Amino acid sequence: MTHRKKIVVLTGAGVSVESGLSTFRGQGGLWEGHDPQEVASIEGWRRNRALVLQFYNERRAQLEHARPNAAHLAIAALEDRYDVTVVTQNVDNLHERAGSTRVLHLHGELTKVRPEDGIYDRTFSEEEVIDVGFGAVEPGDLAPNGSQLRPHIVFFGEAVPKIERAIDCVQAADLMLIVGTSLAVYPAAGLYRYARAGVPVYLIDPEEVALYDKRIVQIRDVATRGMARFTDMLREKGF
Ligand code: OAD
């Protein structure tokens, strides 16, 4: 088998905009009408579990009716020619539904829940994670260990357990592509710094994103058109 070049694709909320899902920092800093600190932080969870559960129940119901767009499909199609890992900050499952086979969810997954308290001092094992699909979870719904079920989402104030694996993928990559993220939330925002010297880094976003690294080349466009341009460019360059 011939050696396939490795591409790592880092995605954010912008890749799912054309599927009808909103970004986080789009409308005056509100996420679907809520302050992210209220519905996506560990303090917010402790303050009002019912509100947080309801918020993610709504997001799950919305996701059921969303479809992958041409950008998700184009990212999946890169697997025809390259060895691709998608590292996504998104909690939706549109990359998987588009056909991407290797997807690392840095910030968790909307369709999954887990016990509020892991067995070992608030950590959790993958076996404790429960797939609820697009279904609702209510206060009083308990895990087998007797504790309240919570969204399998990395809240502000919590560690990002998969960051080490993401760093490994970026370090191994021959090309990095970033799509639809404001690069405002760490540690995800710093991942591109692990790309090896000489590895090209492209960014698709319609807005000007604050870039601290001169080697990042921006394709200033929405994700669907940007992906078409990116794919053409790879072909032209013979990458
Ligand atoms: P943001 O809302 O911060 O940024 C979304 C980016 O998408 C912006 O740069 C927009 O310009 C861009 N965008 C908008 N429409 C687009 C389109 N049609 N095509 C391509 N790009 C478009 O979202 P993220 O960077 O993903 O964490 O936010 C990172 C994290 O912050 C999220 O994962 C979330 C939040 O707190 C958690 O929930 C843990």
PDB file of C-alpha atoms and ligand atoms in Angstrom:
ATOM      1  CA  MET A   1       0.000   0.000   0.000  1.00  0.00           C
ATOM      2  CA  THR A   2       1.286   3.422  -0.884  1.00  0.00           C
ATOM      3  CA  HIS A   3       1.955   5.875   1.889  1.00  0.00           C
ATOM      4  CA  ARG A   4      -0.950   8.243   2.353  1.00  0.00           C
ATOM      5  CA  LYS A   5      -0.348  11.784   3.471  1.00  0.00           C
ATOM      6  CA  LYS A   6      -1.833  12.678   6.823  1.00  0.00           C
ATOM      7  CA  ILE A   7      -4.303  15.548   7.117  1.00  0.00           C
ATOM      8  CA  VAL A   8      -5.628  16.778  10.437  1.00  0.00           C
ATOM      9  CA  VAL A   9      -8.801  18.876  10.253  1.00  0.00           C
ATOM     10  CA  LEU A  10      -9.707  21.065  13.242  1.00  0.00           C
ATOM     11  CA  THR A  11     -13.308  22.232  13.121  1.00  0.00           C
ATOM     12  CA  GLY A  12     -15.494  24.613  15.119  1.00  0.00           C
ATOM     13  CA  ALA A  13     -19.089  25.790  15.147  1.00  0.00           C
ATOM     14  CA  GLY A  14     -18.703  27.504  11.742  1.00  0.00           C
ATOM     15  CA  VAL A  15     -18.594  24.191   9.859  1.00  0.00           C
ATOM     16  CA  SER A  16     -22.150  23.434  11.027  1.00  0.00           C
ATOM     17  CA  VAL A  17     -23.640  26.904  10.367  1.00  0.00           C
ATOM     18  CA  GLU A  18     -24.822  25.908   6.886  1.00  0.00           C
ATOM     19  CA  SER A  19     -26.612  22.949   8.527  1.00  0.00           C
ATOM     20  CA  GLY A  20     -28.656  25.431  10.552  1.00  0.00           C
ATOM     21  CA  LEU A  21     -26.732  25.199  13.847  1.00  0.00           C
ATOM     22  CA  SER A  22     -25.632  28.481  15.378  1.00  0.00           C
ATOM     23  CA  THR A  23     -22.158  29.529  16.506  1.00  0.00           C
ATOM     24  CA  PHE A  24     -21.267  30.435  20.092  1.00  0.00           C
ATOM     25  CA  ARG A  25     -20.038  33.948  19.684  1.00  0.00           C
ATOM     26  CA  GLY A  26     -22.352  34.927  16.847  1.00  0.00           C
ATOM     27  CA  GLN A  27     -25.288  36.808  18.296  1.00  0.00           C
ATOM     28  CA  GLY A  28     -23.872  39.261  20.814  1.00  0.00           C
ATOM     29  CA  GLY A  29     -22.010  36.486  22.578  1.00  0.00           C
ATOM     30  CA  LEU A  30     -25.188  34.513  23.233  1.00  0.00           C
ATOM     31  CA  TRP A  31     -25.555  30.856  22.403  1.00  0.00           C
ATOM     32  CA  GLU A  32     -29.165  30.199  21.343  1.00  0.00           C
ATOM     33  CA  GLY A  33     -30.262  33.016  23.662  1.00  0.00           C
ATOM     34  CA  HIS A  34     -28.188  31.900  26.660  1.00  0.00           C
ATOM     35  CA  ASP A  35     -25.045  33.133  28.322  1.00  0.00           C
ATOM     36  CA  PRO A  36     -22.545  30.291  27.696  1.00  0.00           C
ATOM     37  CA  GLN A  37     -21.350  30.621  31.304  1.00  0.00           C
ATOM     38  CA  GLU A  38     -24.834  29.709  32.439  1.00  0.00           C
ATOM     39  CA  VAL A  39     -25.364  26.602  30.305  1.00  0.00           C
ATOM     40  CA  ALA A  40     -21.823  25.449  29.607  1.00  0.00           C
ATOM     41  CA  SER A  41     -19.864  25.885  32.824  1.00  0.00           C
ATOM     42  CA  ILE A  42     -19.416  23.674  35.843  1.00  0.00           C
ATOM     43  CA  GLU A  43     -20.664  26.521  38.078  1.00  0.00           C
ATOM     44  CA  GLY A  44     -23.779  26.896  35.908  1.00  0.00           C
ATOM     45  CA  TRP A  45     -24.422  23.152  36.162  1.00  0.00           C
ATOM     46  CA  ARG A  46     -24.168  23.218  39.963  1.00  0.00           C
ATOM     47  CA  ARG A  47     -26.425  26.297  40.142  1.00  0.00           C
ATOM     48  CA  ASN A  48     -29.221  25.022  37.939  1.00  0.00           C
ATOM     49  CA  ARG A  49     -29.075  21.454  36.661  1.00  0.00           C
ATOM     50  CA  ALA A  50     -32.631  21.572  35.291  1.00  0.00           C
ATOM     51  CA  LEU A  51     -31.825  24.559  33.060  1.00  0.00           C
ATOM     52  CA  VAL A  52     -28.627  22.985  31.736  1.00  0.00           C
ATOM     53  CA  LEU A  53     -30.343  19.621  31.059  1.00  0.00           C
ATOM     54  CA  GLN A  54     -33.190  21.387  29.261  1.00  0.00           C
ATOM     55  CA  PHE A  55     -30.747  23.411  27.184  1.00  0.00           C
ATOM     56  CA  TYR A  56     -28.938  20.295  25.953  1.00  0.00           C
ATOM     57  CA  ASN A  57     -32.268  18.454  25.434  1.00  0.00           C
ATOM     58  CA  GLU A  58     -33.176  21.271  23.029  1.00  0.00           C
ATOM     59  CA  ARG A  59     -29.805  21.066  21.274  1.00  0.00           C
ATOM     60  CA  ARG A  60     -30.251  17.287  20.856  1.00  0.00           C
ATOM     61  CA  ALA A  61     -33.740  17.703  19.423  1.00  0.00           C
ATOM     62  CA  GLN A  62     -32.410  20.360  17.018  1.00  0.00           C
ATOM     63  CA  LEU A  63     -29.554  18.086  15.950  1.00  0.00           C
ATOM     64  CA  GLU A  64     -31.979  15.301  15.036  1.00  0.00           C
ATOM     65  CA  HIS A  65     -33.340  17.502  12.251  1.00  0.00           C
ATOM     66  CA  ALA A  66     -30.012  18.937  11.086  1.00  0.00           C
ATOM     67  CA  ARG A  67     -28.199  17.365   8.129  1.00  0.00           C
ATOM     68  CA  PRO A  68     -24.500  17.334   7.276  1.00  0.00           C
ATOM     69  CA  ASN A  69     -23.703  20.028   4.692  1.00  0.00           C
ATOM     70  CA  ALA A  70     -21.343  20.022   1.718  1.00  0.00           C
ATOM     71  CA  ALA A  71     -18.417  21.004   3.957  1.00  0.00           C
ATOM     72  CA  HIS A  72     -18.873  17.973   6.257  1.00  0.00           C
ATOM     73  CA  LEU A  73     -19.183  15.809   3.129  1.00  0.00           C
ATOM     74  CA  ALA A  74     -16.050  17.297   1.531  1.00  0.00           C
ATOM     75  CA  ILE A  75     -14.083  16.693   4.739  1.00  0.00           C
ATOM     76  CA  ALA A  76     -15.297  13.068   4.760  1.00  0.00           C
ATOM     77  CA  ALA A  77     -14.363  12.719   1.068  1.00  0.00           C
ATOM     78  CA  LEU A  78     -10.739  13.668   1.839  1.00  0.00           C
ATOM     79  CA  GLU A  79     -10.480  10.096   3.164  1.00  0.00           C
ATOM     80  CA  ASP A  80     -10.571   8.841  -0.448  1.00  0.00           C
ATOM     81  CA  ARG A  81      -7.037  10.152  -0.895  1.00  0.00           C
ATOM     82  CA  TYR A  82      -5.578  10.935   2.516  1.00  0.00           C
ATOM     83  CA  ASP A  83      -5.235   9.570   6.013  1.00  0.00           C
ATOM     84  CA  VAL A  84      -7.578  11.999   7.811  1.00  0.00           C
ATOM     85  CA  THR A  85      -8.287  12.720  11.455  1.00  0.00           C
ATOM     86  CA  VAL A  86     -11.007  15.225  12.318  1.00  0.00           C
ATOM     87  CA  VAL A  87     -10.473  16.990  15.637  1.00  0.00           C
ATOM     88  CA  THR A  88     -13.686  18.838  16.343  1.00  0.00           C
ATOM     89  CA  GLN A  89     -14.709  21.292  19.033  1.00  0.00           C
ATOM     90  CA  ASN A  90     -18.303  20.633  18.036  1.00  0.00           C
ATOM     91  CA  VAL A  91     -20.579  18.454  20.101  1.00  0.00           C
ATOM     92  CA  ASP A  92     -22.849  17.643  17.134  1.00  0.00           C
ATOM     93  CA  ASN A  93     -22.404  14.378  15.198  1.00  0.00           C
ATOM     94  CA  LEU A  94     -22.531  15.802  11.670  1.00  0.00           C
ATOM     95  CA  HIS A  95     -18.973  14.730  10.790  1.00  0.00           C
ATOM     96  CA  GLU A  96     -19.807  11.094  11.576  1.00  0.00           C
ATOM     97  CA  ARG A  97     -23.088  11.329   9.716  1.00  0.00           C
ATOM     98  CA  ALA A  98     -21.230  12.727   6.690  1.00  0.00           C
ATOM     99  CA  GLY A  99     -18.993   9.640   6.703  1.00  0.00           C
ATOM    100  CA  SER A 100     -15.821  10.728   8.504  1.00  0.00           C
ATOM    101  CA  THR A 101     -14.450   7.613  10.197  1.00  0.00           C
ATOM    102  CA  ARG A 102     -11.936   9.105  12.620  1.00  0.00           C
ATOM    103  CA  VAL A 103     -13.447  11.923  14.672  1.00  0.00           C
ATOM    104  CA  LEU A 104     -12.070  13.127  17.975  1.00  0.00           C
ATOM    105  CA  HIS A 105     -14.567  15.187  19.965  1.00  0.00           C
ATOM    106  CA  LEU A 106     -12.488  17.556  22.079  1.00  0.00           C
ATOM    107  CA  HIS A 107     -15.474  19.116  23.872  1.00  0.00           C
ATOM    108  CA  GLY A 108     -17.689  16.053  24.209  1.00  0.00           C
ATOM    109  CA  GLU A 109     -20.755  14.778  22.405  1.00  0.00           C
ATOM    110  CA  LEU A 110     -24.347  15.940  22.518  1.00  0.00           C
ATOM    111  CA  THR A 111     -25.830  12.455  22.078  1.00  0.00           C
ATOM    112  CA  LYS A 112     -24.056  11.102  25.169  1.00  0.00           C
ATOM    113  CA  VAL A 113     -24.398  11.513  28.928  1.00  0.00           C
ATOM    114  CA  ARG A 114     -22.520  10.220  31.944  1.00  0.00           C
ATOM    115  CA  PRO A 115     -22.823  10.192  35.736  1.00  0.00           C
ATOM    116  CA  GLU A 116     -22.326  13.554  37.374  1.00  0.00           C
ATOM    117  CA  ASP A 117     -19.816  11.997  39.754  1.00  0.00           C
ATOM    118  CA  GLY A 118     -17.327   9.584  38.290  1.00  0.00           C
ATOM    119  CA  ILE A 119     -16.395   6.687  40.498  1.00  0.00           C
ATOM    120  CA  TYR A 120     -12.909   8.004  41.105  1.00  0.00           C
ATOM    121  CA  ASP A 121     -13.155  11.550  42.328  1.00  0.00           C
ATOM    122  CA  ARG A 122     -14.994  13.184  39.430  1.00  0.00           C
ATOM    123  CA  THR A 123     -13.072  11.500  36.665  1.00  0.00           C
ATOM    124  CA  PHE A 124     -14.956   9.063  34.497  1.00  0.00           C
ATOM    125  CA  SER A 125     -14.203   6.058  32.359  1.00  0.00           C
ATOM    126  CA  GLU A 126     -15.433   5.587  28.799  1.00  0.00           C
ATOM    127  CA  GLU A 127     -17.558   2.627  29.998  1.00  0.00           C
ATOM    128  CA  GLU A 128     -19.693   5.004  32.046  1.00  0.00           C
ATOM    129  CA  VAL A 129     -20.660   7.053  29.000  1.00  0.00           C
ATOM    130  CA  ILE A 130     -24.228   6.331  27.845  1.00  0.00           C
ATOM    131  CA  ASP A 131     -25.581   6.973  24.339  1.00  0.00           C
ATOM    132  CA  VAL A 132     -29.024   8.619  24.566  1.00  0.00           C
ATOM    133  CA  GLY A 133     -29.292   9.458  20.869  1.00  0.00           C
ATOM    134  CA  PHE A 134     -31.541  12.484  20.439  1.00  0.00           C
ATOM    135  CA  GLY A 135     -33.555  11.722  23.599  1.00  0.00           C
ATOM    136  CA  ALA A 136     -34.173  13.967  26.606  1.00  0.00           C
ATOM    137  CA  VAL A 137     -32.546  13.633  30.043  1.00  0.00           C
ATOM    138  CA  GLU A 138     -34.339  15.029  33.081  1.00  0.00           C
ATOM    139  CA  PRO A 139     -33.426  15.838  36.679  1.00  0.00           C
ATOM    140  CA  GLY A 140     -33.782  12.542  38.577  1.00  0.00           C
ATOM    141  CA  ASP A 141     -32.546  10.385  35.671  1.00  0.00           C
ATOM    142  CA  LEU A 142     -29.761   8.411  37.308  1.00  0.00           C
ATOM    143  CA  ALA A 143     -26.708   6.503  36.126  1.00  0.00           C
ATOM    144  CA  PRO A 144     -26.098   2.894  37.291  1.00  0.00           C
ATOM    145  CA  ASN A 145     -23.841   4.286  40.042  1.00  0.00           C
ATOM    146  CA  GLY A 146     -26.810   6.245  41.441  1.00  0.00           C
ATOM    147  CA  SER A 147     -25.703   9.751  40.502  1.00  0.00           C
ATOM    148  CA  GLN A 148     -27.515  12.250  38.288  1.00  0.00           C
ATOM    149  CA  LEU A 149     -26.846  11.951  34.554  1.00  0.00           C
ATOM    150  CA  ARG A 150     -25.134  14.985  33.052  1.00  0.00           C
ATOM    151  CA  PRO A 151     -24.287  15.971  29.483  1.00  0.00           C
ATOM    152  CA  HIS A 152     -21.070  14.393  28.152  1.00  0.00           C
ATOM    153  CA  ILE A 153     -19.805  17.883  27.417  1.00  0.00           C
ATOM    154  CA  VAL A 154     -16.617  19.584  28.548  1.00  0.00           C
ATOM    155  CA  PHE A 155     -17.876  22.540  30.561  1.00  0.00           C
ATOM    156  CA  PHE A 156     -15.862  25.724  31.062  1.00  0.00           C
ATOM    157  CA  GLY A 157     -13.756  25.086  34.135  1.00  0.00           C
ATOM    158  CA  GLU A 158     -13.160  21.414  33.276  1.00  0.00           C
ATOM    159  CA  ALA A 159     -10.152  19.675  31.779  1.00  0.00           C
ATOM    160  CA  VAL A 160     -10.068  18.598  28.125  1.00  0.00           C
ATOM    161  CA  PRO A 161      -9.131  14.915  28.438  1.00  0.00           C
ATOM    162  CA  LYS A 162      -8.576  14.321  24.707  1.00  0.00           C
ATOM    163  CA  ILE A 163      -6.156  17.184  24.152  1.00  0.00           C
ATOM    164  CA  GLU A 164      -3.081  14.910  24.325  1.00  0.00           C
ATOM    165  CA  ARG A 165      -4.431  12.692  21.554  1.00  0.00           C
ATOM    166  CA  ALA A 166      -5.263  15.781  19.498  1.00  0.00           C
ATOM    167  CA  ILE A 167      -1.697  17.083  19.925  1.00  0.00           C
ATOM    168  CA  ASP A 168      -0.324  13.729  18.741  1.00  0.00           C
ATOM    169  CA  CYS A 169      -2.495  13.947  15.599  1.00  0.00           C
ATOM    170  CA  VAL A 170      -1.357  17.492  14.830  1.00  0.00           C
ATOM    171  CA  GLN A 171       2.296  16.569  15.352  1.00  0.00           C
ATOM    172  CA  ALA A 172       1.938  13.648  12.929  1.00  0.00           C
ATOM    173  CA  ALA A 173       0.152  15.664  10.221  1.00  0.00           C
ATOM    174  CA  ASP A 174       1.580  16.579   6.786  1.00  0.00           C
ATOM    175  CA  LEU A 175      -1.080  19.291   6.422  1.00  0.00           C
ATOM    176  CA  MET A 176      -3.469  20.964   8.825  1.00  0.00           C
ATOM    177  CA  LEU A 177      -6.833  22.445   7.902  1.00  0.00           C
ATOM    178  CA  ILE A 178      -8.868  24.587  10.312  1.00  0.00           C
ATOM    179  CA  VAL A 179     -12.532  25.273   9.519  1.00  0.00           C
ATOM    180  CA  GLY A 180     -15.019  27.638  11.183  1.00  0.00           C
ATOM    181  CA  THR A 181     -13.537  28.428  14.552  1.00  0.00           C
ATOM    182  CA  SER A 182     -12.785  31.784  16.149  1.00  0.00           C
ATOM    183  CA  LEU A 183      -9.724  30.208  17.843  1.00  0.00           C
ATOM    184  CA  ALA A 184     -10.862  31.843  21.081  1.00  0.00           C
ATOM    185  CA  VAL A 185     -11.034  28.831  23.404  1.00  0.00           C
ATOM    186  CA  TYR A 186      -7.918  27.085  24.684  1.00  0.00           C
ATOM    187  CA  PRO A 187      -6.418  24.538  24.576  1.00  0.00           C
ATOM    188  CA  ALA A 188      -8.017  23.854  21.152  1.00  0.00           C
ATOM    189  CA  ALA A 189      -7.010  27.299  19.857  1.00  0.00           C
ATOM    190  CA  GLY A 190      -3.318  26.529  20.388  1.00  0.00           C
ATOM    191  CA  LEU A 191      -3.290  23.170  18.615  1.00  0.00           C
ATOM    192  CA  TYR A 192      -1.895  24.492  15.316  1.00  0.00           C
ATOM    193  CA  ARG A 193       1.325  25.398  17.104  1.00  0.00           C
ATOM    194  CA  TYR A 194       2.125  21.689  17.268  1.00  0.00           C
ATOM    195  CA  ALA A 195       2.227  21.366  13.480  1.00  0.00           C
ATOM    196  CA  ARG A 196       5.768  20.446  12.428  1.00  0.00           C
ATOM    197  CA  ALA A 197       7.972  23.031  10.718  1.00  0.00           C
ATOM    198  CA  GLY A 198       7.134  23.326   7.031  1.00  0.00           C
ATOM    199  CA  VAL A 199       3.688  21.788   7.399  1.00  0.00           C
ATOM    200  CA  PRO A 200       1.123  23.996   5.641  1.00  0.00           C
ATOM    201  CA  VAL A 201      -1.787  25.250   7.763  1.00  0.00           C
ATOM    202  CA  TYR A 202      -4.971  26.487   6.070  1.00  0.00           C
ATOM    203  CA  LEU A 203      -7.949  28.175   7.700  1.00  0.00           C
ATOM    204  CA  ILE A 204     -11.438  28.491   6.209  1.00  0.00           C
ATOM    205  CA  ASP A 205     -13.583  31.194   7.821  1.00  0.00           C
ATOM    206  CA  PRO A 206     -15.633  34.066   6.330  1.00  0.00           C
ATOM    207  CA  GLU A 207     -14.463  36.484   9.036  1.00  0.00           C
ATOM    208  CA  GLU A 208     -10.983  37.713   9.729  1.00  0.00           C
ATOM    209  CA  VAL A 209      -9.657  35.485  12.511  1.00  0.00           C
ATOM    210  CA  ALA A 210      -6.876  36.833  14.754  1.00  0.00           C
ATOM    211  CA  LEU A 211      -3.856  34.918  13.505  1.00  0.00           C
ATOM    212  CA  TYR A 212      -0.605  34.882  15.371  1.00  0.00           C
ATOM    213  CA  ASP A 213       1.157  32.501  13.065  1.00  0.00           C
ATOM    214  CA  LYS A 214       2.319  33.848   9.714  1.00  0.00           C
ATOM    215  CA  ARG A 215       2.249  30.448   8.074  1.00  0.00           C
ATOM    216  CA  ILE A 216      -1.543  30.121   8.402  1.00  0.00           C
ATOM    217  CA  VAL A 217      -3.135  30.800   5.034  1.00  0.00           C
ATOM    218  CA  GLN A 218      -6.753  31.884   5.260  1.00  0.00           C
ATOM    219  CA  ILE A 219      -9.365  30.986   2.668  1.00  0.00           C
ATOM    220  CA  ARG A 220     -11.866  33.669   3.507  1.00  0.00           C
ATOM    221  CA  ASP A 221     -15.165  32.006   2.701  1.00  0.00           C
ATOM    222  CA  VAL A 222     -18.008  30.009   4.236  1.00  0.00           C
ATOM    223  CA  ALA A 223     -17.272  26.361   4.945  1.00  0.00           C
ATOM    224  CA  THR A 224     -19.067  24.814   1.938  1.00  0.00           C
ATOM    225  CA  ARG A 225     -17.480  27.054  -0.702  1.00  0.00           C
ATOM    226  CA  GLY A 226     -14.209  27.194   1.211  1.00  0.00           C
ATOM    227  CA  MET A 227     -13.958  23.391   1.209  1.00  0.00           C
ATOM    228  CA  ALA A 228     -14.578  23.282  -2.558  1.00  0.00           C
ATOM    229  CA  ARG A 229     -11.792  25.845  -3.045  1.00  0.00           C
ATOM    230  CA  PHE A 230      -9.490  23.946  -0.680  1.00  0.00           C
ATOM    231  CA  THR A 231     -10.057  20.615  -2.451  1.00  0.00           C
ATOM    232  CA  ASP A 232      -9.384  22.202  -5.871  1.00  0.00           C
ATOM    233  CA  MET A 233      -6.240  23.792  -4.512  1.00  0.00           C
ATOM    234  CA  LEU A 234      -4.891  20.458  -3.200  1.00  0.00           C
ATOM    235  CA  ARG A 235      -5.455  18.951  -6.627  1.00  0.00           C
ATOM    236  CA  GLU A 236      -3.735  21.868  -8.394  1.00  0.00           C
ATOM    237  CA  LYS A 237      -0.765  21.675  -6.067  1.00  0.00           C
ATOM    238  CA  GLY A 238      -0.610  17.900  -6.541  1.00  0.00           C
ATOM    239  CA  PHE A 239      -0.565  17.424  -2.768  1.00  0.00           C
TER     240      PHE A 239
HETATM  241  P1  OAD B   1     -17.237  30.441  17.693  1.00  0.00           P
HETATM  242  O1  OAD B   1     -18.687  30.790  17.735  1.00  0.00           O
HETATM  243  O2  OAD B   1     -16.329  31.071  18.655  1.00  0.00           O
HETATM  244  O3  OAD B   1     -16.658  30.746  16.240  1.00  0.00           O
HETATM  245  C1  OAD B   1     -17.325  30.330  15.078  1.00  0.00           C
HETATM  246  C2  OAD B   1     -16.533  30.734  13.873  1.00  0.00           C
HETATM  247  O4  OAD B   1     -17.254  30.288  12.731  1.00  0.00           O
HETATM  248  C3  OAD B   1     -16.311  32.238  13.706  1.00  0.00           C
HETATM  249  O5  OAD B   1     -14.939  32.488  13.450  1.00  0.00           O
HETATM  250  C4  OAD B   1     -17.182  32.585  12.500  1.00  0.00           C
HETATM  251  O6  OAD B   1     -16.616  33.626  11.693  1.00  0.00           O
HETATM  252  C5  OAD B   1     -17.180  31.288  11.718  1.00  0.00           C
HETATM  253  N1  OAD B   1     -18.306  31.102  10.790  1.00  0.00           N
HETATM  254  C6  OAD B   1     -19.534  31.643  10.803  1.00  0.00           C
HETATM  255  N2  OAD B   1     -20.263  31.206   9.773  1.00  0.00           N
HETATM  256  C7  OAD B   1     -19.480  30.350   9.065  1.00  0.00           C
HETATM  257  C8  OAD B   1     -19.656  29.553   7.884  1.00  0.00           C
HETATM  258  N3  OAD B   1     -20.802  29.532   7.204  1.00  0.00           N
HETATM  259  N4  OAD B   1     -18.618  28.807   7.469  1.00  0.00           N
HETATM  260  C9  OAD B   1     -17.434  28.799   8.137  1.00  0.00           C
HETATM  261  N5  OAD B   1     -17.218  29.515   9.250  1.00  0.00           N
HETATM  262  C10 OAD B   1     -18.223  30.277   9.716  1.00  0.00           C
HETATM  263  O7  OAD B   1     -17.167  28.836  17.787  1.00  0.00           O
HETATM  264  P2  OAD B   1     -15.944  27.889  18.139  1.00  0.00           P
HETATM  265  O8  OAD B   1     -14.655  28.502  17.708  1.00  0.00           O
HETATM  266  O9  OAD B   1     -16.283  26.546  17.633  1.00  0.00           O
HETATM  267  O10 OAD B   1     -17.111  24.873  23.715  1.00  0.00           O
HETATM  268  O11 OAD B   1     -16.030  27.878  19.708  1.00  0.00           O
HETATM  269  C11 OAD B   1     -15.139  27.089  20.452  1.00  0.00           C
HETATM  270  C12 OAD B   1     -15.788  26.565  21.702  1.00  0.00           C
HETATM  271  O12 OAD B   1     -16.379  27.615  22.451  1.00  0.00           O
HETATM  272  C13 OAD B   1     -16.952  25.637  21.467  1.00  0.00           C
HETATM  273  O13 OAD B   1     -16.559  24.324  21.197  1.00  0.00           O
HETATM  274  C14 OAD B   1     -17.730  25.699  22.731  1.00  0.00           C
HETATM  275  C15 OAD B   1     -17.603  27.164  23.078  1.00  0.00           C
HETATM  276  O14 OAD B   1     -17.486  27.424  24.400  1.00  0.00           O
HETATM  277  C16 OAD B   1     -17.894  24.095  24.506  1.00  0.00           C
HETATM  278  O15 OAD B   1     -19.104  24.015  24.437  1.00  0.00           O
HETATM  279  C17 OAD B   1     -17.126  23.298  25.487  1.00  0.00           C
END
